[in-house]
C-alpha positions in Angstrom: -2.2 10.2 19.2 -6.2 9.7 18.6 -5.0 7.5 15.8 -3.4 4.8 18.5 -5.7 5.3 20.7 -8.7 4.5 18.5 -6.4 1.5 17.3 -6.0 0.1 20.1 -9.9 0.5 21.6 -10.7 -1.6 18.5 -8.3 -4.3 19.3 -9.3 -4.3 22.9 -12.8 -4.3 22.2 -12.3 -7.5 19.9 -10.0 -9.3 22.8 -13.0 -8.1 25.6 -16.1 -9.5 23.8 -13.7 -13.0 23.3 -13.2 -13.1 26.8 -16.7 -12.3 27.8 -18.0 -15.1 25.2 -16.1 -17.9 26.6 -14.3 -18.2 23.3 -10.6 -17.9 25.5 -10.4 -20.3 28.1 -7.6 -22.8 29.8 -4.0 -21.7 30.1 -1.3 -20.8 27.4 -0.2 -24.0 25.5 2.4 -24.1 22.8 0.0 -23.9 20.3 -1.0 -20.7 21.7 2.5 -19.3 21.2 2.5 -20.6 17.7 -0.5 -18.5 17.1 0.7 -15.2 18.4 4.1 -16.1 16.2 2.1 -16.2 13.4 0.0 -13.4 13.6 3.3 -11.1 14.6 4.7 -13.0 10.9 1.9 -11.9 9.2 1.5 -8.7 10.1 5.5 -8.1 8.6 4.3 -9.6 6.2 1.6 -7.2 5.3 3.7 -4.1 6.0 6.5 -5.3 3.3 3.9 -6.8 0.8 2.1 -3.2 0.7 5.9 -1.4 0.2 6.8 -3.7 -2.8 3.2 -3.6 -3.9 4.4 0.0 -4.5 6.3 -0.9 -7.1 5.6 -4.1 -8.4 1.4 -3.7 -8.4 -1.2 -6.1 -6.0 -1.1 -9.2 -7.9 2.5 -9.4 -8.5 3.3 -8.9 -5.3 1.2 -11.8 -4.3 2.3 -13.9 -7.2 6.3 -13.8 -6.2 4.8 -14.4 -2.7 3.5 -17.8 -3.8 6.5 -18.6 -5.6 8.7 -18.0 -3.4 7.3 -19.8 -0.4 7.0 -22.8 -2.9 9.8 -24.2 -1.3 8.6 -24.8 2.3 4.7 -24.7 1.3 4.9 -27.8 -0.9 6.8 -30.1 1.4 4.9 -28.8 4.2 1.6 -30.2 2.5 2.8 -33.5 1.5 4.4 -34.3 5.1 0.6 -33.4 6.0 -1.2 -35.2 3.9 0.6 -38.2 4.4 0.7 -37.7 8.0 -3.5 -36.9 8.1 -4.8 -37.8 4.8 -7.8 -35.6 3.7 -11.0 -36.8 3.9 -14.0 -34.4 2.9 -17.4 -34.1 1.1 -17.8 -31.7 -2.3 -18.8 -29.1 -0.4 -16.0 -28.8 1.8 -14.0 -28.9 -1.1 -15.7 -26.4 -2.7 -15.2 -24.2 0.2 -11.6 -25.4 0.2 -11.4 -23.9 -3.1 -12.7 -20.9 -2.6 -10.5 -20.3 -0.2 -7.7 -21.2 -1.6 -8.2 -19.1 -5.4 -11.1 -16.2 -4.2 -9.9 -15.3 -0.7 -6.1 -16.1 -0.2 -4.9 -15.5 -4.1 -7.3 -12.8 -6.0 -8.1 -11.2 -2.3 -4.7 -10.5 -2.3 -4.6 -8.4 -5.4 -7.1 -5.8 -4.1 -5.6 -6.1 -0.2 -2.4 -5.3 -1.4 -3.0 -2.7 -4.0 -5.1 -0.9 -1.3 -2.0 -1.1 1.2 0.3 0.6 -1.5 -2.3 3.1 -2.1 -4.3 4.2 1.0 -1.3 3.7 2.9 -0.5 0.7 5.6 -0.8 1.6 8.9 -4.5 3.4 7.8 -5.6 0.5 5.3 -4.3 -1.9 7.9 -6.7 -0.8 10.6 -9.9 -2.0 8.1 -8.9 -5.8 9.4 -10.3 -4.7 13.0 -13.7 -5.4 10.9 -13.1 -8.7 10.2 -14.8 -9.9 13.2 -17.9 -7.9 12.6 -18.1 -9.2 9.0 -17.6 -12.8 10.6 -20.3 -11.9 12.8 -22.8 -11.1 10.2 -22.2 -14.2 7.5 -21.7 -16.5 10.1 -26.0 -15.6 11.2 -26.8 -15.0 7.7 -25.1 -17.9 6.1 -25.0 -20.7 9.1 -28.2 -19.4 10.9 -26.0 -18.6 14.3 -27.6 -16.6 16.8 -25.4 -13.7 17.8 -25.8 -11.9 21.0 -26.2 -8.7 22.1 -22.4 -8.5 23.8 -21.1 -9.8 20.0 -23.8 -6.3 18.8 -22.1 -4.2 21.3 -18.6 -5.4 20.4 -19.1 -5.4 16.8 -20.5 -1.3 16.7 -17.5 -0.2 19.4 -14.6 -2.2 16.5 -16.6 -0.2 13.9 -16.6 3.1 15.5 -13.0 2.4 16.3 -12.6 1.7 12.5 -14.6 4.7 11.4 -12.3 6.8 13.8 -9.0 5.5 12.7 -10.1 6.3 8.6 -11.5 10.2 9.7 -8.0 10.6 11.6 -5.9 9.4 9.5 -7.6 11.6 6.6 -7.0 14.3 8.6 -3.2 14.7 8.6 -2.5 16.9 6.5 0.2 16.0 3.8 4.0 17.3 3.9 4.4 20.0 1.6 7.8 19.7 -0.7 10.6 21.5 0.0 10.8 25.3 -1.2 13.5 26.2 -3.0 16.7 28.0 -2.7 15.8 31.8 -3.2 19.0 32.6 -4.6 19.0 29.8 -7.1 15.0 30.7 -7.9 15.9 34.7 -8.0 18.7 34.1 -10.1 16.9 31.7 -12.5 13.5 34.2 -12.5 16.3 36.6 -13.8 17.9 35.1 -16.2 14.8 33.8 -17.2 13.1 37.8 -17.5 16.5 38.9 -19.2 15.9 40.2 -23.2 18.0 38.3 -25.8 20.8 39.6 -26.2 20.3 41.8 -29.8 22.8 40.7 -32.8 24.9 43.7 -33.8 23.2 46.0 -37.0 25.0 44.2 -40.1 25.1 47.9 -41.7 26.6 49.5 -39.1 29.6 46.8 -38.5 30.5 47.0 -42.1 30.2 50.6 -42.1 33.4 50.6 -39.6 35.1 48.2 -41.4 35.5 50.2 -44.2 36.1 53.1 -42.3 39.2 51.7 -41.1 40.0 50.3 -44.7 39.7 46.4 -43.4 36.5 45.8 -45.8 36.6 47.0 -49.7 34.1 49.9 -50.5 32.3 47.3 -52.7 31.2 45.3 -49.9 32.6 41.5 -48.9 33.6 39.8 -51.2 34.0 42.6 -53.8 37.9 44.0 -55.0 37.7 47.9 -55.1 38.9 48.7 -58.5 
């Protein structure tokens, strides 16, 4: 329960200091809906990438990704660059780049691999810090100011964070199944049981010859 609930003070805490900024404003467009589609796409996608990244590793996983989304990605960005041909400076297009290799395709190697391992719904949460990280490169890196409400926001999303992490720590891990006691008692004794001890050679031949079935010179001897 604390684990949704600190989930979802992060989340609202990131949609309150949105609203408060004048960062949301107008009324719902189909664009808006688009959005919202696509963040409910992606965060399938997530959940499935980190259960086949289970199996398959980080970077395979996003490598089949890739490939299989060739089909609609490709003709997708020719109808666009057609339709809006791209027009940019070498630094945009080294930011494109980085982008496109560093933070959506090697990213994804570590994301996922930390989804199969940490678990997804607890890994998952760590993306309520994205903000605060955008917060702190975008003053650093661009020379924004940031205000004290984006401060506030940004230390409520990480205590939310820091929350989620110690909670789901906490829960403790399902033991496996004990056995059947008859099957184990039965096993411990058949494990514990002595060999059984070969019958004395001297003493079976002995009462062979006793009743006349073995010659007195031993197997393989004729008694003269």
């Amino acid at each position: 329960m604390l684990f949704w609930l600190a989930t979802l003070g992060g989340l609202l805490a990131v949609l309150a200091f949105l609203g408060v900024s004048g960062a949301v404003h107008g009324a719902l467009s189909p664009a808006d809906l688009f959005l919202l589609a696509a963040v409910a796409l992606a965060g399938l996608g997530y959940a499935e990438g980190g259960v086949l990244a289970r199996e398959l590793g980080g970077a395979r996983t996003i490598c089949w990704v890739l490939l299989l989304s060739l089909p609609v990605t490709v003709p997708g960005t020719i109808l666009a660059a057609v339709a809006v041909p791209p027009r940019a400076d070498a630094v945009a297009w080294s930011a494109f780049g980085y982008l496109t290799v560093v933070s959506m395709f090697l990213g994804f190697f570590a994301w996922y691999a930390g989804l199969a391992r940490g678990g997804i719904a607890r890994v998952g949460q760590v993306q309520l810090g994205q903000p605060v990280l955008t917060l702190a490169w975008s003053a650093l890196l661009l020379g924004e100011r940031i205000t004290p409400a984006a401060v506030a926001a940004a230390l409520v999303v990480l205590a939310c964070v820091a929350l989620v992490q110690r909670t789901r720590a906490g829960t403790p891990a399902s033991a496996p199944p004990s056995p059947d006691p008859t099957t184990a008692t039965a096993g411990t004794a058949a494990t514990m049981a002595p060999p059984t001890a070969p019958a004395d050679r001297g003493e079976s031949l002995t009462g062979r010859r006793r009743s006349g079935r073995v010659p007195a010179g031993g197997p393989g001897r004729t008694a003269p």
